[in-house]
mmCIF file of C-alpha atoms and ligand atoms in Angstrom:
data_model
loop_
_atom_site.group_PDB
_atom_site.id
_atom_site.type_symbol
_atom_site.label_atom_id
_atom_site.label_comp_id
_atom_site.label_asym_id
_atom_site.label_seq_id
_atom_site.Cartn_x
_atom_site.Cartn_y
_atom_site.Cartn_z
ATOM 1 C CA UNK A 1 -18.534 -13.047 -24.464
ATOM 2 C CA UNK A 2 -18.277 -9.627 -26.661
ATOM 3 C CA UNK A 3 -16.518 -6.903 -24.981
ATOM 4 C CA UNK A 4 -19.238 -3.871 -24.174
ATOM 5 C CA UNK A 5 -17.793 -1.153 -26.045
ATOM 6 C CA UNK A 6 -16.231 -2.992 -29.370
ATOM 7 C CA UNK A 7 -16.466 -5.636 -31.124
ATOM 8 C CA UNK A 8 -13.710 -7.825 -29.925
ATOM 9 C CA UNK A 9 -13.651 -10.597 -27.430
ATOM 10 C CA UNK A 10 -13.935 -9.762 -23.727
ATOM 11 C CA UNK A 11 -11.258 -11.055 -21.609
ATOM 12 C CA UNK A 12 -12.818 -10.008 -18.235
ATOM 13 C CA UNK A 13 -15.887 -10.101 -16.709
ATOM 14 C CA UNK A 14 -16.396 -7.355 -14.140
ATOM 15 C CA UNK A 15 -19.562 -8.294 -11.707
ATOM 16 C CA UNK A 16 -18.975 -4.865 -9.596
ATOM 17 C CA UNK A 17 -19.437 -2.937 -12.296
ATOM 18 C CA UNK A 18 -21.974 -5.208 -14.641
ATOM 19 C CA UNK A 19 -18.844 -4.436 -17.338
ATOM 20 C CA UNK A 20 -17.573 -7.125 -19.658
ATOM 21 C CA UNK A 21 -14.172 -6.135 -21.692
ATOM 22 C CA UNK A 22 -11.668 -6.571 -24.341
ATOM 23 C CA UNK A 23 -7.888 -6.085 -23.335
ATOM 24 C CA UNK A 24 -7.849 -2.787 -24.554
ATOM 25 C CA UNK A 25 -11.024 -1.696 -22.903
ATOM 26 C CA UNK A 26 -10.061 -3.382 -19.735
ATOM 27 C CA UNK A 27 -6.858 -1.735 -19.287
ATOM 28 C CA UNK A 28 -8.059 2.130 -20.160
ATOM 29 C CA UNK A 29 -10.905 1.038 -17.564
ATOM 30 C CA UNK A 30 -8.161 0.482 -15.319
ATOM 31 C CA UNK A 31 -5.982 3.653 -15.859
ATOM 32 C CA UNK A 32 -9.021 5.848 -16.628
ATOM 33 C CA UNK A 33 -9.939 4.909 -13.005
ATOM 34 C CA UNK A 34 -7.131 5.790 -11.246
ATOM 35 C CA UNK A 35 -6.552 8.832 -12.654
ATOM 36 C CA UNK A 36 -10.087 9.513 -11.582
ATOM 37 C CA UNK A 37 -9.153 8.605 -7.523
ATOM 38 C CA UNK A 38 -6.462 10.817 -8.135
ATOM 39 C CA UNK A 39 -8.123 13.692 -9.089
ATOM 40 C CA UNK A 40 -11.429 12.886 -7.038
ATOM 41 C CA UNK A 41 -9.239 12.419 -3.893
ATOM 42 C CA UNK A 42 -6.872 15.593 -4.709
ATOM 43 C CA UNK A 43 -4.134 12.989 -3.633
ATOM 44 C CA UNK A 44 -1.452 14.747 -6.006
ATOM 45 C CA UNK A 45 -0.360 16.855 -9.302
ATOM 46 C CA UNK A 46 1.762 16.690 -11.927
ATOM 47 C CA UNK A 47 4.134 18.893 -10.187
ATOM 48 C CA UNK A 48 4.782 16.367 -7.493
ATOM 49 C CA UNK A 49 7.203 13.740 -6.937
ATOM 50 C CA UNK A 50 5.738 10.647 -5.871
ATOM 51 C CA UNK A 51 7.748 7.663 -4.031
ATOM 52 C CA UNK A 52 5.980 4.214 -4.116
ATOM 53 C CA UNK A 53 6.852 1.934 -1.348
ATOM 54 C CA UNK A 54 7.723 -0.948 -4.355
ATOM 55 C CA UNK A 55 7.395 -4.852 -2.953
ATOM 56 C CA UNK A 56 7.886 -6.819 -6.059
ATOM 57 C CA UNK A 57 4.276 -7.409 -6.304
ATOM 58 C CA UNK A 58 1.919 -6.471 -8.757
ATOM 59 C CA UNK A 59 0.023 -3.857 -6.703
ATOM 60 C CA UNK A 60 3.050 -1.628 -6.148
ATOM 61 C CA UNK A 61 4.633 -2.396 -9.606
ATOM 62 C CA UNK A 62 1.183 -1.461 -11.052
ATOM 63 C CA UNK A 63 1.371 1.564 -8.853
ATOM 64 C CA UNK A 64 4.805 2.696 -10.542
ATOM 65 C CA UNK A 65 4.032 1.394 -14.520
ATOM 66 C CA UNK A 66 0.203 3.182 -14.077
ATOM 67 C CA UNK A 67 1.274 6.719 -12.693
ATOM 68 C CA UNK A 68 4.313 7.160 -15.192
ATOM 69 C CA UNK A 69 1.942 6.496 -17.824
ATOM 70 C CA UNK A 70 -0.600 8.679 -16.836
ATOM 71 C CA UNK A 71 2.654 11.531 -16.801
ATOM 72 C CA UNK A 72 2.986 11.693 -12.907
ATOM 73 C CA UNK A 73 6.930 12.182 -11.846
ATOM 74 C CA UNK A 74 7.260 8.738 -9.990
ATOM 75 C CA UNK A 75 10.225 6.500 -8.852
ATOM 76 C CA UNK A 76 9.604 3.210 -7.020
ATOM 77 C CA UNK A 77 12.130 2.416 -3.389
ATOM 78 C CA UNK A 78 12.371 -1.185 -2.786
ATOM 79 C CA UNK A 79 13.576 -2.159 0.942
ATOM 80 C CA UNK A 80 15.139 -5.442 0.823
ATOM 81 C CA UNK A 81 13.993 -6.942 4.559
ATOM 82 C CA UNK A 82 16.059 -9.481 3.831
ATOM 83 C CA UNK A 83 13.384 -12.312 4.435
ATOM 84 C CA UNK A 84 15.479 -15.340 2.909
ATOM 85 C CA UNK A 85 14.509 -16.502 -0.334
ATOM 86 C CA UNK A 86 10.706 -14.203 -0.564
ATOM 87 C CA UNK A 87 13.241 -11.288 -0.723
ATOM 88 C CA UNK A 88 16.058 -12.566 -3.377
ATOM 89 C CA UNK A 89 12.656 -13.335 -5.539
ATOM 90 C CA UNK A 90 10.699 -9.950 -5.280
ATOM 91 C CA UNK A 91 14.393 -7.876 -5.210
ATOM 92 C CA UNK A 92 14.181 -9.869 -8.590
ATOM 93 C CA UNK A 93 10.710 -8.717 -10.215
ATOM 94 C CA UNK A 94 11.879 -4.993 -8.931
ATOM 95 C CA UNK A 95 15.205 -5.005 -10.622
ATOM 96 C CA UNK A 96 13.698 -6.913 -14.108
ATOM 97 C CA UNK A 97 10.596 -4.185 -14.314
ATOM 98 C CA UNK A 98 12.694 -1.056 -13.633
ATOM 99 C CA UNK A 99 15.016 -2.597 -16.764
ATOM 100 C CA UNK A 100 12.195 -3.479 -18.608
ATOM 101 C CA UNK A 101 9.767 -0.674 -18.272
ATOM 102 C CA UNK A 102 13.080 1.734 -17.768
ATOM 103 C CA UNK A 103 11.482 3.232 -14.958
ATOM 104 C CA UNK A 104 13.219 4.033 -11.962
ATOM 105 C CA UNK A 105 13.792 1.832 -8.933
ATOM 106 C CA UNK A 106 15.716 2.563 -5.782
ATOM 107 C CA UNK A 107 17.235 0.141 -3.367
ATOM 108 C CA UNK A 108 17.363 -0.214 0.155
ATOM 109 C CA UNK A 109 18.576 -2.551 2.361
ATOM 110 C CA UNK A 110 17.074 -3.091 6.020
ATOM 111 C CA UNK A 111 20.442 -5.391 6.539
ATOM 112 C CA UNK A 112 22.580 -2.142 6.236
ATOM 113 C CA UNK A 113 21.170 -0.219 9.187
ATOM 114 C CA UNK A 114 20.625 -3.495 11.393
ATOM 115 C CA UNK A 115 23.144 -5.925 10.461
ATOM 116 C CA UNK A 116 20.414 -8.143 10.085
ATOM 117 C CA UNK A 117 16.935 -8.985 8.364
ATOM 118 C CA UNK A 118 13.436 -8.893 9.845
ATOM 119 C CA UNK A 119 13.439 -12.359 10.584
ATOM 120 C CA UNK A 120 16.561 -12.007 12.401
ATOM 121 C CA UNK A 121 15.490 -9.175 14.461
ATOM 122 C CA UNK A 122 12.552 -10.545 15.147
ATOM 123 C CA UNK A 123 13.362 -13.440 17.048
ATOM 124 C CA UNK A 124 16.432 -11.541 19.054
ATOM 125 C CA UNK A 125 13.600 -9.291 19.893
ATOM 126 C CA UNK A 126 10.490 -12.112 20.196
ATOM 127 C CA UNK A 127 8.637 -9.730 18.333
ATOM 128 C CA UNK A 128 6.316 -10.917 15.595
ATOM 129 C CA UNK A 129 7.843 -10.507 12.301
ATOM 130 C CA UNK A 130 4.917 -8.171 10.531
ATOM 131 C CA UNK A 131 4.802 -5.852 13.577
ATOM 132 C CA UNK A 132 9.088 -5.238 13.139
ATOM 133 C CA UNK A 133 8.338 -5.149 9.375
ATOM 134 C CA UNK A 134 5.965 -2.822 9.805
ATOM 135 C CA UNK A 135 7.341 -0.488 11.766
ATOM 136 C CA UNK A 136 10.656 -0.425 9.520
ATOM 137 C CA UNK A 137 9.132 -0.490 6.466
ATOM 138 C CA UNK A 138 7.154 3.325 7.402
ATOM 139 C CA UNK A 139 10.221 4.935 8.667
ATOM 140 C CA UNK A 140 12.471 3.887 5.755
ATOM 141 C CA UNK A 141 10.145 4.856 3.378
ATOM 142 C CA UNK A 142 9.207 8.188 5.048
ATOM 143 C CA UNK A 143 12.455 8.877 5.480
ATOM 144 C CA UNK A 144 13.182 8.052 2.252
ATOM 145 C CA UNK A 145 10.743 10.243 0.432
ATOM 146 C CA UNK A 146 11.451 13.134 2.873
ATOM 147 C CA UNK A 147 15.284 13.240 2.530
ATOM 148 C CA UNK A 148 15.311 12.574 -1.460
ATOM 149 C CA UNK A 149 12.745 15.681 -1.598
ATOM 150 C CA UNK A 150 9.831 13.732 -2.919
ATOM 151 C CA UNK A 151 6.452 15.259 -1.461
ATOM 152 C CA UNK A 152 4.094 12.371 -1.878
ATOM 153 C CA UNK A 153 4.152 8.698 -0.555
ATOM 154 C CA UNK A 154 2.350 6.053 -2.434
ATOM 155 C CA UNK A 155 1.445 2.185 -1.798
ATOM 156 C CA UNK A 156 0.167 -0.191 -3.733
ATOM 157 C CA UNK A 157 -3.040 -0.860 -1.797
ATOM 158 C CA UNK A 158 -5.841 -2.457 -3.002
ATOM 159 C CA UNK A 159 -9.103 -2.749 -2.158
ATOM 160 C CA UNK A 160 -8.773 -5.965 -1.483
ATOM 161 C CA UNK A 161 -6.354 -5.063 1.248
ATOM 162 C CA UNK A 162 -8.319 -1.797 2.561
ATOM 163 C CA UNK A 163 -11.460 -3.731 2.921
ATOM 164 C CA UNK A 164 -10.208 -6.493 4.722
ATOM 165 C CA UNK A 165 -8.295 -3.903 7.337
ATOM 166 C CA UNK A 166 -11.534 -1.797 7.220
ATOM 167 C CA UNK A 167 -13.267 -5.059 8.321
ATOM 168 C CA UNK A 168 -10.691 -6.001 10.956
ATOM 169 C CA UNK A 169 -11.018 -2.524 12.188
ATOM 170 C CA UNK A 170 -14.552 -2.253 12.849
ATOM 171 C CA UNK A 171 -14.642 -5.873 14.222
ATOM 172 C CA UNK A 172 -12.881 -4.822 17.003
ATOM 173 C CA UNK A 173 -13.434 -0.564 17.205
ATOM 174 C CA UNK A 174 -9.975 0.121 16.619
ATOM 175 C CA UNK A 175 -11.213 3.820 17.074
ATOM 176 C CA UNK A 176 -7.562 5.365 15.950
ATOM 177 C CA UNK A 177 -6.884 2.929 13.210
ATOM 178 C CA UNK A 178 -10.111 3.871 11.760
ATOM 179 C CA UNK A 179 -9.342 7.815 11.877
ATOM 180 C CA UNK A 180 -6.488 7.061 9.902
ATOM 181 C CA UNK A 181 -7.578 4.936 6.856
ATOM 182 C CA UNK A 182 -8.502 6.408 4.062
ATOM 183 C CA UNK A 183 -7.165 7.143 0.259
ATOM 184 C CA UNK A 184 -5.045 10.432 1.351
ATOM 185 C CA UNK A 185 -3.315 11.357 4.694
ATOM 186 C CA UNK A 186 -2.275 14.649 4.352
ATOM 187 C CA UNK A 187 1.139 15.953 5.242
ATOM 188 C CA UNK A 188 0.557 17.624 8.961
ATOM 189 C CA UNK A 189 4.121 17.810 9.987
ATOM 190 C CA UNK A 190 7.287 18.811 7.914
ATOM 191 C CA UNK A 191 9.062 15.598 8.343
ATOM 192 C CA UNK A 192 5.660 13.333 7.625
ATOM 193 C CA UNK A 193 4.838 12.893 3.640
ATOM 194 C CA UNK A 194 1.441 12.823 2.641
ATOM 195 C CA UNK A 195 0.682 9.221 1.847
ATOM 196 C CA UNK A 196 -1.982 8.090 -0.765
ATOM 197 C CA UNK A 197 -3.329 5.262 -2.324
ATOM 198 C CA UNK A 198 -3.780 5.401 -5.882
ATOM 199 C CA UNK A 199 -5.239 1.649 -5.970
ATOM 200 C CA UNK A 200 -7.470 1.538 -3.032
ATOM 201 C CA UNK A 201 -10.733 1.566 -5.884
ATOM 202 C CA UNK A 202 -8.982 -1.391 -7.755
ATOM 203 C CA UNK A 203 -9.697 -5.169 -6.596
ATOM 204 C CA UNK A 204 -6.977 -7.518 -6.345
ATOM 205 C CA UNK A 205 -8.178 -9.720 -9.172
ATOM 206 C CA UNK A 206 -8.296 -6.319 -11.280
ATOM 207 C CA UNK A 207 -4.846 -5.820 -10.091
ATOM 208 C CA UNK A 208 -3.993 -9.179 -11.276
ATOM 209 C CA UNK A 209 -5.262 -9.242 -14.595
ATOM 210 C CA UNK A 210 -3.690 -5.637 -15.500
ATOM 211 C CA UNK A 211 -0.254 -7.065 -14.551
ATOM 212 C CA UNK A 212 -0.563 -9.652 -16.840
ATOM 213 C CA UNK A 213 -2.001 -7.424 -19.533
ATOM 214 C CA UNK A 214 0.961 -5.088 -19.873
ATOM 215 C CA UNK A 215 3.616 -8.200 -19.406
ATOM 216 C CA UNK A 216 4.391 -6.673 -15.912
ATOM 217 C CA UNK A 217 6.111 -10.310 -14.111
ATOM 218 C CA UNK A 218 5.079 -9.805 -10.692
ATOM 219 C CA UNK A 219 6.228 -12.171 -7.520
ATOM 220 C CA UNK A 220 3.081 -14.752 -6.795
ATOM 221 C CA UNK A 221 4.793 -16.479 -3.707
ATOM 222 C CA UNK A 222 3.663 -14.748 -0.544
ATOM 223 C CA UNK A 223 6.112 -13.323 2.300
ATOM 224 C CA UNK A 224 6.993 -16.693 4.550
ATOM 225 C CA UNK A 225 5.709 -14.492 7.446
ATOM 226 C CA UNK A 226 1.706 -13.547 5.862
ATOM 227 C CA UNK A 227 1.192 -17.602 6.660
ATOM 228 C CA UNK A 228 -1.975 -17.555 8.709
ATOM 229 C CA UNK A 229 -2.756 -13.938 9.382
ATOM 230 C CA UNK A 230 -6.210 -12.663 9.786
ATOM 231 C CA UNK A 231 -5.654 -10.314 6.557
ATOM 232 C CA UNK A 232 -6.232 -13.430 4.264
ATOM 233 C CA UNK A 233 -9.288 -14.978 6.408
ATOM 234 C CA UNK A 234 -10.663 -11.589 6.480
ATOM 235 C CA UNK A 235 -10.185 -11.153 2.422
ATOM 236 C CA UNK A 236 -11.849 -14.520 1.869
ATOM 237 C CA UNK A 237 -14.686 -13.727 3.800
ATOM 238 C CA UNK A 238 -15.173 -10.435 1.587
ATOM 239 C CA UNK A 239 -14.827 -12.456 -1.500
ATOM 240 C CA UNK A 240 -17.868 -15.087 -0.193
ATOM 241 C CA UNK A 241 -20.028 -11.485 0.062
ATOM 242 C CA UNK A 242 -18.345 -10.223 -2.907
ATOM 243 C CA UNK A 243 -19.287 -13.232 -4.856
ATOM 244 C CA UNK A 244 -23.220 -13.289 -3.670
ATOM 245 C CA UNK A 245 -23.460 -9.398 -3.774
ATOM 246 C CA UNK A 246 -21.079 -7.520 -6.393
ATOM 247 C CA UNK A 247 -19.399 -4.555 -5.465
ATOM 248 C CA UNK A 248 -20.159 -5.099 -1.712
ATOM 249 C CA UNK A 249 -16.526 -4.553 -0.788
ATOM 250 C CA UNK A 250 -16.798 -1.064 -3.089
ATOM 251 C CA UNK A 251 -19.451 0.527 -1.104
ATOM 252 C CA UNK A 252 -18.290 -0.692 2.064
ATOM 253 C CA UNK A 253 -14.943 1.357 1.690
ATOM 254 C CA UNK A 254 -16.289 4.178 -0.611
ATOM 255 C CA UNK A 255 -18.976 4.299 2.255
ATOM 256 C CA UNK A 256 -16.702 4.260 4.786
ATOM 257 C CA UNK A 257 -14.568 6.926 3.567
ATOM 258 C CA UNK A 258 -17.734 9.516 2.671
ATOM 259 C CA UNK A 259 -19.877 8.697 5.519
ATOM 260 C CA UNK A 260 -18.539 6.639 8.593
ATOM 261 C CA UNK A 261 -14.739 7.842 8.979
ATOM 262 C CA UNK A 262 -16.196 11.392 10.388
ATOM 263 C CA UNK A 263 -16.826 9.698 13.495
ATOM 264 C CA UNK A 264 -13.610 9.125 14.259
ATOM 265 C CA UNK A 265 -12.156 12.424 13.172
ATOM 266 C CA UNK A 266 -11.180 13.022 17.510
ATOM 267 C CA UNK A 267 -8.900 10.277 17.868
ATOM 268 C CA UNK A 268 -7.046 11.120 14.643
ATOM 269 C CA UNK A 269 -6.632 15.484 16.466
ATOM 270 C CA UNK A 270 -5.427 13.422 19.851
ATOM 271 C CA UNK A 271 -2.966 11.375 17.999
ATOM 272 C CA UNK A 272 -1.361 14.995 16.119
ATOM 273 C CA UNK A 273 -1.629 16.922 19.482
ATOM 274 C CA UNK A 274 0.876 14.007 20.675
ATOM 275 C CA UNK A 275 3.394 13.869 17.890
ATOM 276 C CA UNK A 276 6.619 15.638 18.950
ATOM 277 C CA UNK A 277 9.908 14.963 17.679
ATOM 278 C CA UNK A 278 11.759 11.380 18.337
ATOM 279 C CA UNK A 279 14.879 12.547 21.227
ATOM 280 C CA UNK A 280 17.329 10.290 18.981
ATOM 281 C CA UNK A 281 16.275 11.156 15.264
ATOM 282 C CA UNK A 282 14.176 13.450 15.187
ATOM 283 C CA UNK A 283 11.479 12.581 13.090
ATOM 284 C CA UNK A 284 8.035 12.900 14.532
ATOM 285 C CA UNK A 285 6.423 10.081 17.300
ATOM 286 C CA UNK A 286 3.963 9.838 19.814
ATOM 287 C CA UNK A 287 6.784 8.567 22.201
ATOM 288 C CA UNK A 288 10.024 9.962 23.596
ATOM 289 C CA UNK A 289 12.072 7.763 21.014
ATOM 290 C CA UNK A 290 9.940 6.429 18.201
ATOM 291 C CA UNK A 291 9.401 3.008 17.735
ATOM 292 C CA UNK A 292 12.253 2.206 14.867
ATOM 293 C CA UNK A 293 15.171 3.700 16.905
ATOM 294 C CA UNK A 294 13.964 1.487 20.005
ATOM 295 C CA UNK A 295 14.133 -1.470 17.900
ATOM 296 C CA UNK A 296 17.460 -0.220 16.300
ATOM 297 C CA UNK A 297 18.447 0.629 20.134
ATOM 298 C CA UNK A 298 16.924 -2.819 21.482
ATOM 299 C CA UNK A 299 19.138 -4.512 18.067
ATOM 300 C CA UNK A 300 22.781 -3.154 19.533
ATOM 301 C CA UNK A 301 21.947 -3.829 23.257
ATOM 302 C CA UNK A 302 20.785 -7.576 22.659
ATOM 303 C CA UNK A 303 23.983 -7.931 20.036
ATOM 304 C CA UNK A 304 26.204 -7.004 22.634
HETATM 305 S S1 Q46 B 591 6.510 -8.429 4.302
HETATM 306 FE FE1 Q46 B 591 6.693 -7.814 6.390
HETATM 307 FE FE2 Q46 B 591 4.439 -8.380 5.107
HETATM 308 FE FE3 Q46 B 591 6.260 -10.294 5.463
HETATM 309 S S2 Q46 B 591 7.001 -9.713 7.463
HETATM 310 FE FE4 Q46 B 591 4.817 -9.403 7.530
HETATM 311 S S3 Q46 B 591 4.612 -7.249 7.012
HETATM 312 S S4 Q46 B 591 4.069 -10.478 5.762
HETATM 313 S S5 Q46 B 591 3.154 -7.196 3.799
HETATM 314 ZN ZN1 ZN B 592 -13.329 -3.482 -26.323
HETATM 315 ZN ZN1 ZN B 593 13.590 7.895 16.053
#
């Protein structure tokens, strides 16, 4: 198997694209296409500072290693949820690529503000875990970004990942969920960054391979608390298309995105009409206290 533009031996064989490549070729493939998203999306400028939300895994760390290269001003925040052994591991990966790559990684630990980790609060609260997690894991890194004066917010997204919410979405008409997905959500309130999603074009298996590529050691073992959810049925699904008609999963996002997501443009103006600021911090919520200071609240109350 030759590689399509040189002589040497391929070492992936893209079916999306009808693209066979040599490491070199994959890997410019990679970055060439993300810096296209970047620039077809407008989602930000050399000027800017980006924050990505940084997990240990090889989307996010990809995210980071990908941007600096391309000469975007980027620094990675790791939030330690302080999920047993999944957390020691991917605090880990974060720690050895920032030394590695010498690219800057902050730290931040959800035990600080709750005296406990998301399992923790979890059950106290008989929440699920990925609903807490969720919820945290926003404000921090909002916060984050907004106080440290960075003016964009990126995740490591794939399209892996925004397929299989896309699909999850539309199997049940989550009208307001589906307003909001999309590559770039632009900064509409002072204390909201724009978030963006540099690798929502880039499968996970591309993902993969370019980790491995450029030596980046990523964590493989997934959080104790994905077991089971309807994320990974809904992926494997995609892949069964995926693997009968390439680049399904591409044109149902990219189609999305151009073409279906006007619909929903209403609920996305009803949901900004209601944002006002959260009564104990400040930052902006479609309820009187937004939803991490009632956990935080809920946290003390239940400790005693
Ligand atoms: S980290 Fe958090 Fe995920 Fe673990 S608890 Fe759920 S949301 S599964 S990406
Ligand atoms: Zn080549
Ligand atoms: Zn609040």
């Amino acid at each position: 198997m030759k590689c399509k533009f040189c002589d040497k031996q391929a070492v992936i064989k893209l079916r999306a694209y009808n693209l066979k490549l040599c490491h070199e070729h994959f890997v410019e493939f990679i970055e060439k296409r993300v810096e296209k998203t970047i620039k077809k999306y407008k989602l930000f400028k050399k000027n800017d500072r980006i924050l990505v939300g940084v997990s240990g895994g090889k989307d996010s760390l990809n995210t980071v290693y990908i941007l600096n290269k391309l000469g975007y001003k980027t620094e990675g925040l790791y939030i330690d949820l302080g999920i047993g052994t999944y957390s020691e591991h991917s605090k880990e990966k974060a720690i050895n690529f920032s030394e590695k790559f010498g690219m800057s990684i902050h730290i931040y630990e959800v035990k600080k503000d709750f005296g406990m980790g998301i399992t923790e609060i979890a059950r106290l609260l008989r929440r699920k875990p990925c609903s807490v997690c969720g919820v945290i894991k926003r404000y921090i890194l909002n916060k984050f970004a907004h106080e440290n004066g960075f003016t964009v917010l990126a995740t490591g997204h794939n399209l892996d990942d925004e397929t299989a919410t896309l699909f999850s979405n539309v199997l049940s008409w989550q009208e307001g969920y589906l307003a909001r997905q999309d590559i770039l959500l632009p900064q509409k309130q002072e204390k909201l960054v724009k978030k963006v999603k540099p690798l929502a074009l880039i499968s996970e298996r591309e993902s993969a391979a370019y980790a491995i590529l450029n030596g980046i050691d990523y964590i493989h073992e997934e959080c104790p608390n994905a077991q089971g959810a309807t994320s990974i049925f809904y992926k494997s699904i995609l892949n069964q298309i995926e693997t009968k008609q390439p680049s399904t999963k591409l044109r149902f996002y990219l189609d999305f995105i151009r073409r279906g997501k006007k619909f929903f443009e209403s609920s996305l103006q009803e949901r900004e009409e209601q944002l006002k600021p959260c009564e104990v911090c400040g930052y902006p919520t479609t309820r009187k206290v937004c939803q991490y200071c009632s956990i935080k609240n809920e946290v003390q109350k239940r400790r005693g």
